[in-house]
Every structure is written in C-alpha cells, then in structure tokens.
Amino acid sequence: MNERAPTEGVDLERRAAPRQKRSQDRILKIVAATKVLLERGDVDAITTSTVAAEAGVPVSSVYRYFPNIYSIHRTILEEFKAETDRIVTTIMEDPDEQDWTVSLSGMIFGLRQLVASNPSYGAVFRLTLTTHELRAVREAWNLRLAGFLADRWRQGLDGFHGGDPDVVARMTVEIYCAAEVLIFETRDRPADAEIYFIETLAALQRYLAPYLD
C-alpha cells in the first residue's frame, strides 16, 4: 500500500540519532537507497517498503529511524540545503570578487552542477511543490537564503540601492527555485536544460540590474 501525502501534524523528524556505528551505517544505507529510487523517477511509488527492499533491510529497521517516507525525504532535503548553503556562502563571501554579475553566475552555475551531479536532490526538491510538510521545509529554506542576501544588501554590499532588500532578495530566490524545477524536468534533454539555464541567469541579471552596481 502506498503512503499518502502527509497532512498537517505528520511527524517528519528523524528519530534520535544512534551512537552505534552499525546503526549509523544502516541510516546511511536507507537514505542512499531512497536516493537511488528518487533517481529512477517513479517518485510516487516510493514507500518505506520499497526503500527497505532497495536497502536490503527489514521494514522495521526503516521505521526504527524514520517515522515515515517523508522524513527520509526531509533528511535528503536537509543535506541538499547544507550543500546549497556552502556553495552560496563560498561564492558570495569571496572578498576578491567585486562584480555581482560574476558572483551571481558562479552561484547559479554551482547550484546547477550540484543538482546535475545529484539527481535525487532535484527529485526531492520537486516534491516540495506537492507535499505540504516538505513545502514548509522549502519555504523555511527560501526564507533563510533570502535573508542571507537581504542582510548583504542592507549593508550596501554588491552596490545595492533603490529597493527593499527583503523583497528583492525573496524575488531572487523564488525566480531561481521556479527555474530550477524547470531545468530539472528537462534533464533528459540537455540542450533544452542548457537554454533554460542561460535564460534563468539572464532573467536574474535583468531583474537585479536596477538594484545592484
């Protein structure tokens, strides 16, 4: 039986992390199996049972660490978010780079490479559009990323002027996220994905040009 999309109140928190290496390895195996299934494409068919079968562990072992399939998805999302944060902060806080267009291009290219190298990230990110709790996780992530940009711009970095940094930062993040889903959905057509990537970069540059020097 497939698990239905969670409603408000469903627990997405992973159970307390075990200290034993064997248990930690089993968690890694469960998450890795879920990534494999996500990369195969039939996202709606993924359940704790299919994950257990792919990982070669009993279903009871999955439930021992995760209350439901969505908590595994959230674990992957948190990993994706951590990698994204690393890319964004590394590029945007480079003291030697003063040209915001170069920083923006580097950031977008870095994020695109991250998703291209880890298809499961794109698949689980796409789930945030249709699953209430996962959408809430994405919303919190978007707000944090937008807050990072807005804080920079309130300090006058990147030559920000003439607008509300909170609004401009939020729009920047939302434009990128919408484009990321489109690029992911055309991953089997590399030429089209490349066109959408170029257009995304151009759209963001045009949007930000009035506010940044």
PDB file of N, CA, C and O in Angstrom, residues 62-138:
ATOM      1  N   VAL A  62      13.643   0.517   8.929  1.00  0.00           N
ATOM      2  CA  VAL A  62      13.351   1.856   8.420  1.00  0.00           C
ATOM      3  C   VAL A  62      12.552   2.633   9.457  1.00  0.00           C
ATOM      4  O   VAL A  62      12.882   3.779   9.806  1.00  0.00           O
ATOM      5  N   TYR A  63      11.510   2.001  10.003  1.00  0.00           N
ATOM      6  CA  TYR A  63      10.659   2.675  10.984  1.00  0.00           C
ATOM      7  C   TYR A  63      11.386   2.947  12.295  1.00  0.00           C
ATOM      8  O   TYR A  63      10.991   3.825  13.063  1.00  0.00           O
ATOM      9  N   ARG A  64      12.427   2.197  12.541  1.00  0.00           N
ATOM     10  CA  ARG A  64      13.198   2.424  13.765  1.00  0.00           C
ATOM     11  C   ARG A  64      13.864   3.794  13.745  1.00  0.00           C
ATOM     12  O   ARG A  64      14.054   4.421  14.800  1.00  0.00           O
ATOM     13  N   TYR A  65      14.212   4.263  12.537  1.00  0.00           N
ATOM     14  CA  TYR A  65      14.925   5.532  12.423  1.00  0.00           C
ATOM     15  C   TYR A  65      14.089   6.646  11.797  1.00  0.00           C
ATOM     16  O   TYR A  65      14.373   7.828  12.020  1.00  0.00           O
ATOM     17  N   PHE A  66      13.077   6.283  11.013  1.00  0.00           N
ATOM     18  CA  PHE A  66      12.252   7.272  10.322  1.00  0.00           C
ATOM     19  C   PHE A  66      10.773   6.944  10.530  1.00  0.00           C
ATOM     20  O   PHE A  66      10.360   5.814  10.251  1.00  0.00           O
ATOM     21  N   PRO A  67       9.956   7.901  10.953  1.00  0.00           N
ATOM     22  CA  PRO A  67       8.542   7.619  11.194  1.00  0.00           C
ATOM     23  C   PRO A  67       7.747   7.365   9.917  1.00  0.00           C
ATOM     24  O   PRO A  67       6.697   6.712   9.946  1.00  0.00           O
ATOM     25  N   ASN A  68       8.226   7.851   8.770  1.00  0.00           N
ATOM     26  CA  ASN A  68       7.520   7.679   7.501  1.00  0.00           C
ATOM     27  C   ASN A  68       8.472   8.025   6.354  1.00  0.00           C
ATOM     28  O   ASN A  68       9.592   8.486   6.579  1.00  0.00           O
ATOM     29  N   ILE A  69       8.020   7.801   5.135  1.00  0.00           N
ATOM     30  CA  ILE A  69       8.869   8.038   3.969  1.00  0.00           C
ATOM     31  C   ILE A  69       9.241   9.511   3.828  1.00  0.00           C
ATOM     32  O   ILE A  69      10.332   9.869   3.366  1.00  0.00           O
ATOM     33  N   TYR A  70       8.331  10.381   4.282  1.00  0.00           N
ATOM     34  CA  TYR A  70       8.556  11.811   4.117  1.00  0.00           C
ATOM     35  C   TYR A  70       9.684  12.325   5.003  1.00  0.00           C
ATOM     36  O   TYR A  70      10.350  13.301   4.673  1.00  0.00           O
ATOM     37  N   SER A  71       9.903  11.654   6.127  1.00  0.00           N
ATOM     38  CA  SER A  71      11.024  12.061   6.983  1.00  0.00           C
ATOM     39  C   SER A  71      12.353  11.714   6.325  1.00  0.00           C
ATOM     40  O   SER A  71      13.361  12.399   6.548  1.00  0.00           O
ATOM     41  N   ILE A  72      12.374  10.662   5.499  1.00  0.00           N
ATOM     42  CA  ILE A  72      13.597  10.350   4.739  1.00  0.00           C
ATOM     43  C   ILE A  72      13.812  11.419   3.672  1.00  0.00           C
ATOM     44  O   ILE A  72      14.932  11.895   3.465  1.00  0.00           O
ATOM     45  N   HIS A  73      12.723  11.797   2.997  1.00  0.00           N
ATOM     46  CA  HIS A  73      12.827  12.872   2.005  1.00  0.00           C
ATOM     47  C   HIS A  73      13.360  14.147   2.663  1.00  0.00           C
ATOM     48  O   HIS A  73      14.195  14.852   2.088  1.00  0.00           O
ATOM     49  N   ARG A  74      12.876  14.417   3.853  1.00  0.00           N
ATOM     50  CA  ARG A  74      13.332  15.629   4.533  1.00  0.00           C
ATOM     51  C   ARG A  74      14.821  15.535   4.855  1.00  0.00           C
ATOM     52  O   ARG A  74      15.549  16.529   4.755  1.00  0.00           O
ATOM     53  N   THR A  75      15.284  14.373   5.249  1.00  0.00           N
ATOM     54  CA  THR A  75      16.706  14.192   5.529  1.00  0.00           C
ATOM     55  C   THR A  75      17.536  14.520   4.291  1.00  0.00           C
ATOM     56  O   THR A  75      18.585  15.179   4.383  1.00  0.00           O
ATOM     57  N   ILE A  76      17.066  14.072   3.125  1.00  0.00           N
ATOM     58  CA  ILE A  76      17.776  14.365   1.870  1.00  0.00           C
ATOM     59  C   ILE A  76      17.707  15.855   1.563  1.00  0.00           C
ATOM     60  O   ILE A  76      18.682  16.460   1.107  1.00  0.00           O
ATOM     61  N   LEU A  77      16.557  16.459   1.828  1.00  0.00           N
ATOM     62  CA  LEU A  77      16.411  17.904   1.620  1.00  0.00           C
ATOM     63  C   LEU A  77      17.385  18.686   2.493  1.00  0.00           C
ATOM     64  O   LEU A  77      17.982  19.668   2.042  1.00  0.00           O
ATOM     65  N   GLU A  78      17.528  18.266   3.739  1.00  0.00           N
ATOM     66  CA  GLU A  78      18.441  18.958   4.645  1.00  0.00           C
ATOM     67  C   GLU A  78      19.883  18.842   4.141  1.00  0.00           C
ATOM     68  O   GLU A  78      20.673  19.789   4.255  1.00  0.00           O
ATOM     69  N   GLU A  79      20.218  17.697   3.587  1.00  0.00           N
ATOM     70  CA  GLU A  79      21.553  17.511   3.002  1.00  0.00           C
ATOM     71  C   GLU A  79      21.739  18.450   1.812  1.00  0.00           C
ATOM     72  O   GLU A  79      22.792  19.084   1.653  1.00  0.00           O
ATOM     73  N   PHE A  80      20.712  18.525   0.965  1.00  0.00           N
ATOM     74  CA  PHE A  80      20.733  19.411  -0.198  1.00  0.00           C
ATOM     75  C   PHE A  80      20.892  20.868   0.248  1.00  0.00           C
ATOM     76  O   PHE A  80      21.680  21.641  -0.320  1.00  0.00           O
ATOM     77  N   LYS A  81      20.147  21.245   1.282  1.00  0.00           N
ATOM     78  CA  LYS A  81      20.214  22.610   1.791  1.00  0.00           C
ATOM     79  C   LYS A  81      21.613  22.941   2.303  1.00  0.00           C
ATOM     80  O   LYS A  81      22.129  24.036   2.062  1.00  0.00           O
ATOM     81  N   ALA A  82      22.237  22.001   3.003  1.00  0.00           N
ATOM     82  CA  ALA A  82      23.573  22.235   3.536  1.00  0.00           C
ATOM     83  C   ALA A  82      24.581  22.451   2.401  1.00  0.00           C
ATOM     84  O   ALA A  82      25.444  23.343   2.477  1.00  0.00           O
ATOM     85  N   GLU A  83      24.467  21.636   1.356  1.00  0.00           N
ATOM     86  CA  GLU A  83      25.365  21.789   0.206  1.00  0.00           C
ATOM     87  C   GLU A  83      25.115  23.119  -0.496  1.00  0.00           C
ATOM     88  O   GLU A  83      26.059  23.800  -0.926  1.00  0.00           O
ATOM     89  N   THR A  84      23.845  23.489  -0.612  1.00  0.00           N
ATOM     90  CA  THR A  84      23.497  24.766  -1.247  1.00  0.00           C
ATOM     91  C   THR A  84      24.048  25.942  -0.452  1.00  0.00           C
ATOM     92  O   THR A  84      24.620  26.880  -1.015  1.00  0.00           O
ATOM     93  N   ASP A  85      23.875  25.890   0.860  1.00  0.00           N
ATOM     94  CA  ASP A  85      24.397  26.963   1.711  1.00  0.00           C
ATOM     95  C   ASP A  85      25.908  27.108   1.540  1.00  0.00           C
ATOM     96  O   ASP A  85      26.445  28.221   1.499  1.00  0.00           O
ATOM     97  N   ARG A  86      26.592  25.971   1.446  1.00  0.00           N
ATOM     98  CA  ARG A  86      28.048  26.006   1.299  1.00  0.00           C
ATOM     99  C   ARG A  86      28.443  26.694   0.004  1.00  0.00           C
ATOM    100  O   ARG A  86      29.353  27.536  -0.013  1.00  0.00           O
ATOM    101  N   ILE A  87      27.749  26.358  -1.077  1.00  0.00           N
ATOM    102  CA  ILE A  87      28.053  26.954  -2.377  1.00  0.00           C
ATOM    103  C   ILE A  87      27.791  28.457  -2.358  1.00  0.00           C
ATOM    104  O   ILE A  87      28.617  29.267  -2.800  1.00  0.00           O
ATOM    105  N   VAL A  88      26.623  28.840  -1.844  1.00  0.00           N
ATOM    106  CA  VAL A  88      26.231  30.246  -1.843  1.00  0.00           C
ATOM    107  C   VAL A  88      27.187  31.089  -1.008  1.00  0.00           C
ATOM    108  O   VAL A  88      27.674  32.142  -1.456  1.00  0.00           O
ATOM    109  N   THR A  89      27.475  30.645   0.202  1.00  0.00           N
ATOM    110  CA  THR A  89      28.336  31.449   1.076  1.00  0.00           C
ATOM    111  C   THR A  89      29.772  31.507   0.558  1.00  0.00           C
ATOM    112  O   THR A  89      30.423  32.555   0.653  1.00  0.00           O
ATOM    113  N   THR A  90      30.261  30.406  -0.007  1.00  0.00           N
ATOM    114  CA  THR A  90      31.634  30.400  -0.525  1.00  0.00           C
ATOM    115  C   THR A  90      31.805  31.411  -1.648  1.00  0.00           C
ATOM    116  O   THR A  90      32.789  32.163  -1.695  1.00  0.00           O
ATOM    117  N   ILE A  91      30.826  31.454  -2.536  1.00  0.00           N
ATOM    118  CA  ILE A  91      30.933  32.345  -3.697  1.00  0.00           C
ATOM    119  C   ILE A  91      30.606  33.785  -3.332  1.00  0.00           C
ATOM    120  O   ILE A  91      31.333  34.721  -3.684  1.00  0.00           O
ATOM    121  N   MET A  92      29.509  33.989  -2.600  1.00  0.00           N
ATOM    122  CA  MET A  92      29.065  35.345  -2.310  1.00  0.00           C
ATOM    123  C   MET A  92      29.958  36.062  -1.301  1.00  0.00           C
ATOM    124  O   MET A  92      29.991  37.290  -1.255  1.00  0.00           O
ATOM    125  N   GLU A  93      30.691  35.298  -0.484  1.00  0.00           N
ATOM    126  CA  GLU A  93      31.543  35.935   0.517  1.00  0.00           C
ATOM    127  C   GLU A  93      33.014  35.966   0.103  1.00  0.00           C
ATOM    128  O   GLU A  93      33.893  36.207   0.928  1.00  0.00           O
ATOM    129  N   ASP A  94      33.263  35.733  -1.174  1.00  0.00           N
ATOM    130  CA  ASP A  94      34.633  35.804  -1.685  1.00  0.00           C
ATOM    131  C   ASP A  94      35.088  37.271  -1.665  1.00  0.00           C
ATOM    132  O   ASP A  94      34.547  38.103  -2.402  1.00  0.00           O
ATOM    133  N   PRO A  95      36.074  37.618  -0.840  1.00  0.00           N
ATOM    134  CA  PRO A  95      36.481  39.029  -0.721  1.00  0.00           C
ATOM    135  C   PRO A  95      37.173  39.574  -1.970  1.00  0.00           C
ATOM    136  O   PRO A  95      37.282  40.784  -2.147  1.00  0.00           O
ATOM    137  N   ASP A  96      37.611  38.685  -2.842  1.00  0.00           N
ATOM    138  CA  ASP A  96      38.322  39.123  -4.041  1.00  0.00           C
ATOM    139  C   ASP A  96      37.394  39.379  -5.227  1.00  0.00           C
ATOM    140  O   ASP A  96      37.839  39.879  -6.260  1.00  0.00           O
ATOM    141  N   GLU A  97      36.114  39.038  -5.070  1.00  0.00           N
ATOM    142  CA  GLU A  97      35.189  39.218  -6.191  1.00  0.00           C
ATOM    143  C   GLU A  97      34.250  40.386  -5.897  1.00  0.00           C
ATOM    144  O   GLU A  97      33.449  40.349  -4.963  1.00  0.00           O
ATOM    145  N   GLN A  98      34.352  41.428  -6.707  1.00  0.00           N
ATOM    146  CA  GLN A  98      33.548  42.632  -6.505  1.00  0.00           C
ATOM    147  C   GLN A  98      32.414  42.765  -7.513  1.00  0.00           C
ATOM    148  O   GLN A  98      31.504  43.565  -7.311  1.00  0.00           O
ATOM    149  N   ASP A  99      32.457  42.001  -8.585  1.00  0.00           N
ATOM    150  CA  ASP A  99      31.442  42.101  -9.641  1.00  0.00           C
ATOM    151  C   ASP A  99      30.282  41.167  -9.316  1.00  0.00           C
ATOM    152  O   ASP A  99      30.430  39.941  -9.338  1.00  0.00           O
ATOM    153  N   TRP A 100      29.110  41.730  -9.019  1.00  0.00           N
ATOM    154  CA  TRP A 100      27.976  40.904  -8.610  1.00  0.00           C
ATOM    155  C   TRP A 100      27.502  39.984  -9.723  1.00  0.00           C
ATOM    156  O   TRP A 100      26.991  38.894  -9.456  1.00  0.00           O
ATOM    157  N   THR A 101      27.689  40.385 -10.988  1.00  0.00           N
ATOM    158  CA  THR A 101      27.251  39.516 -12.084  1.00  0.00           C
ATOM    159  C   THR A 101      28.084  38.243 -12.141  1.00  0.00           C
ATOM    160  O   THR A 101      27.578  37.167 -12.448  1.00  0.00           O
ATOM    161  N   VAL A 102      29.378  38.377 -11.803  1.00  0.00           N
ATOM    162  CA  VAL A 102      30.249  37.199 -11.774  1.00  0.00           C
ATOM    163  C   VAL A 102      29.863  36.300 -10.602  1.00  0.00           C
ATOM    164  O   VAL A 102      29.790  35.078 -10.731  1.00  0.00           O
ATOM    165  N   SER A 103      29.604  36.921  -9.446  1.00  0.00           N
ATOM    166  CA  SER A 103      29.204  36.148  -8.270  1.00  0.00           C
ATOM    167  C   SER A 103      27.891  35.427  -8.518  1.00  0.00           C
ATOM    168  O   SER A 103      27.738  34.245  -8.181  1.00  0.00           O
ATOM    169  N   LEU A 104      26.931  36.129  -9.118  1.00  0.00           N
ATOM    170  CA  LEU A 104      25.631  35.526  -9.400  1.00  0.00           C
ATOM    171  C   LEU A 104      25.776  34.360 -10.365  1.00  0.00           C
ATOM    172  O   LEU A 104      25.212  33.283 -10.141  1.00  0.00           O
ATOM    173  N   SER A 105      26.553  34.560 -11.431  1.00  0.00           N
ATOM    174  CA  SER A 105      26.764  33.487 -12.407  1.00  0.00           C
ATOM    175  C   SER A 105      27.417  32.279 -11.743  1.00  0.00           C
ATOM    176  O   SER A 105      27.020  31.135 -11.976  1.00  0.00           O
ATOM    177  N   GLY A 106      28.412  32.536 -10.906  1.00  0.00           N
ATOM    178  CA  GLY A 106      29.095  31.446 -10.223  1.00  0.00           C
ATOM    179  C   GLY A 106      28.177  30.696  -9.284  1.00  0.00           C
ATOM    180  O   GLY A 106      28.225  29.463  -9.198  1.00  0.00           O
ATOM    181  N   MET A 107      27.333  31.437  -8.576  1.00  0.00           N
ATOM    182  CA  MET A 107      26.404  30.809  -7.642  1.00  0.00           C
ATOM    183  C   MET A 107      25.395  29.933  -8.391  1.00  0.00           C
ATOM    184  O   MET A 107      25.167  28.775  -8.020  1.00  0.00           O
ATOM    185  N   ILE A 108      24.791  30.465  -9.443  1.00  0.00           N
ATOM    186  CA  ILE A 108      23.793  29.714 -10.203  1.00  0.00           C
ATOM    187  C   ILE A 108      24.423  28.498 -10.872  1.00  0.00           C
ATOM    188  O   ILE A 108      23.847  27.402 -10.874  1.00  0.00           O
ATOM    189  N   PHE A 109      25.619  28.671 -11.420  1.00  0.00           N
ATOM    190  CA  PHE A 109      26.302  27.543 -12.057  1.00  0.00           C
ATOM    191  C   PHE A 109      26.623  26.467 -11.012  1.00  0.00           C
ATOM    192  O   PHE A 109      26.461  25.274 -11.268  1.00  0.00           O
ATOM    193  N   GLY A 110      27.090  26.894  -9.837  1.00  0.00           N
ATOM    194  CA  GLY A 110      27.409  25.937  -8.783  1.00  0.00           C
ATOM    195  C   GLY A 110      26.188  25.151  -8.337  1.00  0.00           C
ATOM    196  O   GLY A 110      26.260  23.932  -8.138  1.00  0.00           O
ATOM    197  N   LEU A 111      25.061  25.826  -8.197  1.00  0.00           N
ATOM    198  CA  LEU A 111      23.834  25.144  -7.794  1.00  0.00           C
ATOM    199  C   LEU A 111      23.350  24.193  -8.883  1.00  0.00           C
ATOM    200  O   LEU A 111      22.865  23.095  -8.599  1.00  0.00           O
ATOM    201  N   ARG A 112      23.508  24.608 -10.123  1.00  0.00           N
ATOM    202  CA  ARG A 112      23.084  23.736 -11.212  1.00  0.00           C
ATOM    203  C   ARG A 112      23.929  22.464 -11.248  1.00  0.00           C
ATOM    204  O   ARG A 112      23.424  21.356 -11.442  1.00  0.00           O
ATOM    205  N   GLN A 113      25.238  22.618 -11.054  1.00  0.00           N
ATOM    206  CA  GLN A 113      26.122  21.459 -11.044  1.00  0.00           C
ATOM    207  C   GLN A 113      25.794  20.526  -9.882  1.00  0.00           C
ATOM    208  O   GLN A 113      25.883  19.305 -10.009  1.00  0.00           O
ATOM    209  N   LEU A 114      25.420  21.101  -8.769  1.00  0.00           N
ATOM    210  CA  LEU A 114      25.057  20.282  -7.606  1.00  0.00           C
ATOM    211  C   LEU A 114      23.873  19.387  -7.921  1.00  0.00           C
ATOM    212  O   LEU A 114      23.898  18.186  -7.642  1.00  0.00           O
ATOM    213  N   VAL A 115      22.833  19.953  -8.515  1.00  0.00           N
ATOM    214  CA  VAL A 115      21.640  19.170  -8.846  1.00  0.00           C
ATOM    215  C   VAL A 115      21.930  18.185  -9.967  1.00  0.00           C
ATOM    216  O   VAL A 115      21.480  17.034  -9.939  1.00  0.00           O
ATOM    217  N   ALA A 116      22.719  18.614 -10.964  1.00  0.00           N
ATOM    218  CA  ALA A 116      23.048  17.724 -12.076  1.00  0.00           C
ATOM    219  C   ALA A 116      23.842  16.509 -11.602  1.00  0.00           C
ATOM    220  O   ALA A 116      23.676  15.405 -12.123  1.00  0.00           O
ATOM    221  N   SER A 117      24.683  16.713 -10.599  1.00  0.00           N
ATOM    222  CA  SER A 117      25.506  15.615 -10.078  1.00  0.00           C
ATOM    223  C   SER A 117      24.757  14.745  -9.079  1.00  0.00           C
ATOM    224  O   SER A 117      25.204  13.634  -8.764  1.00  0.00           O
ATOM    225  N   ASN A 118      23.639  15.251  -8.574  1.00  0.00           N
ATOM    226  CA  ASN A 118      22.846  14.533  -7.571  1.00  0.00           C
ATOM    227  C   ASN A 118      21.367  14.602  -7.953  1.00  0.00           C
ATOM    228  O   ASN A 118      20.617  15.400  -7.382  1.00  0.00           O
ATOM    229  N   PRO A 119      20.927  13.801  -8.924  1.00  0.00           N
ATOM    230  CA  PRO A 119      19.534  13.871  -9.391  1.00  0.00           C
ATOM    231  C   PRO A 119      18.509  13.697  -8.284  1.00  0.00           C
ATOM    232  O   PRO A 119      17.391  14.220  -8.390  1.00  0.00           O
ATOM    233  N   SER A 120      18.856  12.993  -7.226  1.00  0.00           N
ATOM    234  CA  SER A 120      17.901  12.810  -6.132  1.00  0.00           C
ATOM    235  C   SER A 120      17.564  14.144  -5.479  1.00  0.00           C
ATOM    236  O   SER A 120      16.450  14.327  -4.979  1.00  0.00           O
ATOM    237  N   TYR A 121      18.504  15.089  -5.489  1.00  0.00           N
ATOM    238  CA  TYR A 121      18.221  16.404  -4.919  1.00  0.00           C
ATOM    239  C   TYR A 121      17.127  17.104  -5.711  1.00  0.00           C
ATOM    240  O   TYR A 121      16.212  17.690  -5.149  1.00  0.00           O
ATOM    241  N   GLY A 122      17.249  17.046  -7.028  1.00  0.00           N
ATOM    242  CA  GLY A 122      16.226  17.676  -7.865  1.00  0.00           C
ATOM    243  C   GLY A 122      14.872  17.015  -7.688  1.00  0.00           C
ATOM    244  O   GLY A 122      13.843  17.683  -7.642  1.00  0.00           O
ATOM    245  N   ALA A 123      14.871  15.684  -7.566  1.00  0.00           N
ATOM    246  CA  ALA A 123      13.614  14.953  -7.420  1.00  0.00           C
ATOM    247  C   ALA A 123      12.921  15.290  -6.105  1.00  0.00           C
ATOM    248  O   ALA A 123      11.706  15.525  -6.064  1.00  0.00           O
ATOM    249  N   VAL A 124      13.681  15.327  -5.023  1.00  0.00           N
ATOM    250  CA  VAL A 124      13.062  15.608  -3.732  1.00  0.00           C
ATOM    251  C   VAL A 124      12.703  17.092  -3.638  1.00  0.00           C
ATOM    252  O   VAL A 124      11.707  17.460  -2.989  1.00  0.00           O
ATOM    253  N   PHE A 125      13.474  17.953  -4.289  1.00  0.00           N
ATOM    254  CA  PHE A 125      13.119  19.372  -4.328  1.00  0.00           C
ATOM    255  C   PHE A 125      11.780  19.567  -5.042  1.00  0.00           C
ATOM    256  O   PHE A 125      10.943  20.360  -4.611  1.00  0.00           O
ATOM    257  N   ARG A 126      11.587  18.817  -6.110  1.00  0.00           N
ATOM    258  CA  ARG A 126      10.324  18.906  -6.845  1.00  0.00           C
ATOM    259  C   ARG A 126       9.149  18.459  -5.971  1.00  0.00           C
ATOM    260  O   ARG A 126       8.038  18.967  -6.094  1.00  0.00           O
ATOM    261  N   LEU A 127       9.393  17.497  -5.070  1.00  0.00           N
ATOM    262  CA  LEU A 127       8.348  17.051  -4.160  1.00  0.00           C
ATOM    263  C   LEU A 127       7.853  18.162  -3.248  1.00  0.00           C
ATOM    264  O   LEU A 127       6.718  18.125  -2.767  1.00  0.00           O
ATOM    265  N   THR A 128       8.705  19.148  -2.998  1.00  0.00           N
ATOM    266  CA  THR A 128       8.291  20.233  -2.107  1.00  0.00           C
ATOM    267  C   THR A 128       7.159  21.063  -2.709  1.00  0.00           C
ATOM    268  O   THR A 128       6.523  21.842  -1.998  1.00  0.00           O
ATOM    269  N   LEU A 129       6.922  20.908  -3.987  1.00  0.00           N
ATOM    270  CA  LEU A 129       5.833  21.644  -4.633  1.00  0.00           C
ATOM    271  C   LEU A 129       4.477  20.998  -4.385  1.00  0.00           C
ATOM    272  O   LEU A 129       3.436  21.641  -4.545  1.00  0.00           O
ATOM    273  N   THR A 130       4.480  19.723  -4.012  1.00  0.00           N
ATOM    274  CA  THR A 130       3.218  18.988  -3.910  1.00  0.00           C
ATOM    275  C   THR A 130       2.941  18.412  -2.527  1.00  0.00           C
ATOM    276  O   THR A 130       1.837  17.933  -2.282  1.00  0.00           O
ATOM    277  N   THR A 131       3.910  18.438  -1.641  1.00  0.00           N
ATOM    278  CA  THR A 131       3.746  17.837  -0.321  1.00  0.00           C
ATOM    279  C   THR A 131       3.785  18.929   0.737  1.00  0.00           C
ATOM    280  O   THR A 131       4.768  19.667   0.830  1.00  0.00           O
ATOM    281  N   HIS A 132       2.731  19.007   1.539  1.00  0.00           N
ATOM    282  CA  HIS A 132       2.565  20.128   2.459  1.00  0.00           C
ATOM    283  C   HIS A 132       3.776  20.330   3.352  1.00  0.00           C
ATOM    284  O   HIS A 132       4.367  21.409   3.393  1.00  0.00           O
ATOM    285  N   GLU A 133       4.160  19.304   4.114  1.00  0.00           N
ATOM    286  CA  GLU A 133       5.262  19.481   5.058  1.00  0.00           C
ATOM    287  C   GLU A 133       6.590  19.749   4.356  1.00  0.00           C
ATOM    288  O   GLU A 133       7.388  20.549   4.834  1.00  0.00           O
ATOM    289  N   LEU A 134       6.827  19.086   3.246  1.00  0.00           N
ATOM    290  CA  LEU A 134       8.069  19.336   2.516  1.00  0.00           C
ATOM    291  C   LEU A 134       8.065  20.739   1.920  1.00  0.00           C
ATOM    292  O   LEU A 134       9.108  21.391   1.829  1.00  0.00           O
ATOM    293  N   ARG A 135       6.893  21.201   1.534  1.00  0.00           N
ATOM    294  CA  ARG A 135       6.789  22.569   1.036  1.00  0.00           C
ATOM    295  C   ARG A 135       7.138  23.559   2.146  1.00  0.00           C
ATOM    296  O   ARG A 135       7.774  24.586   1.906  1.00  0.00           O
ATOM    297  N   ALA A 136       6.739  23.220   3.370  1.00  0.00           N
ATOM    298  CA  ALA A 136       7.072  24.080   4.503  1.00  0.00           C
ATOM    299  C   ALA A 136       8.575  24.115   4.743  1.00  0.00           C
ATOM    300  O   ALA A 136       9.137  25.155   5.102  1.00  0.00           O
ATOM    301  N   VAL A 137       9.242  22.968   4.536  1.00  0.00           N
ATOM    302  CA  VAL A 137      10.695  22.918   4.674  1.00  0.00           C
ATOM    303  C   VAL A 137      11.343  23.807   3.624  1.00  0.00           C
ATOM    304  O   VAL A 137      12.282  24.564   3.909  1.00  0.00           O
ATOM    305  N   ARG A 138      10.848  23.729   2.389  1.00  0.00           N
ATOM    306  CA  ARG A 138      11.406  24.570   1.317  1.00  0.00           C
ATOM    307  C   ARG A 138      11.170  26.048   1.606  1.00  0.00           C
ATOM    308  O   ARG A 138      12.042  26.892   1.363  1.00  0.00           O
TER     309      ARG A 138
END
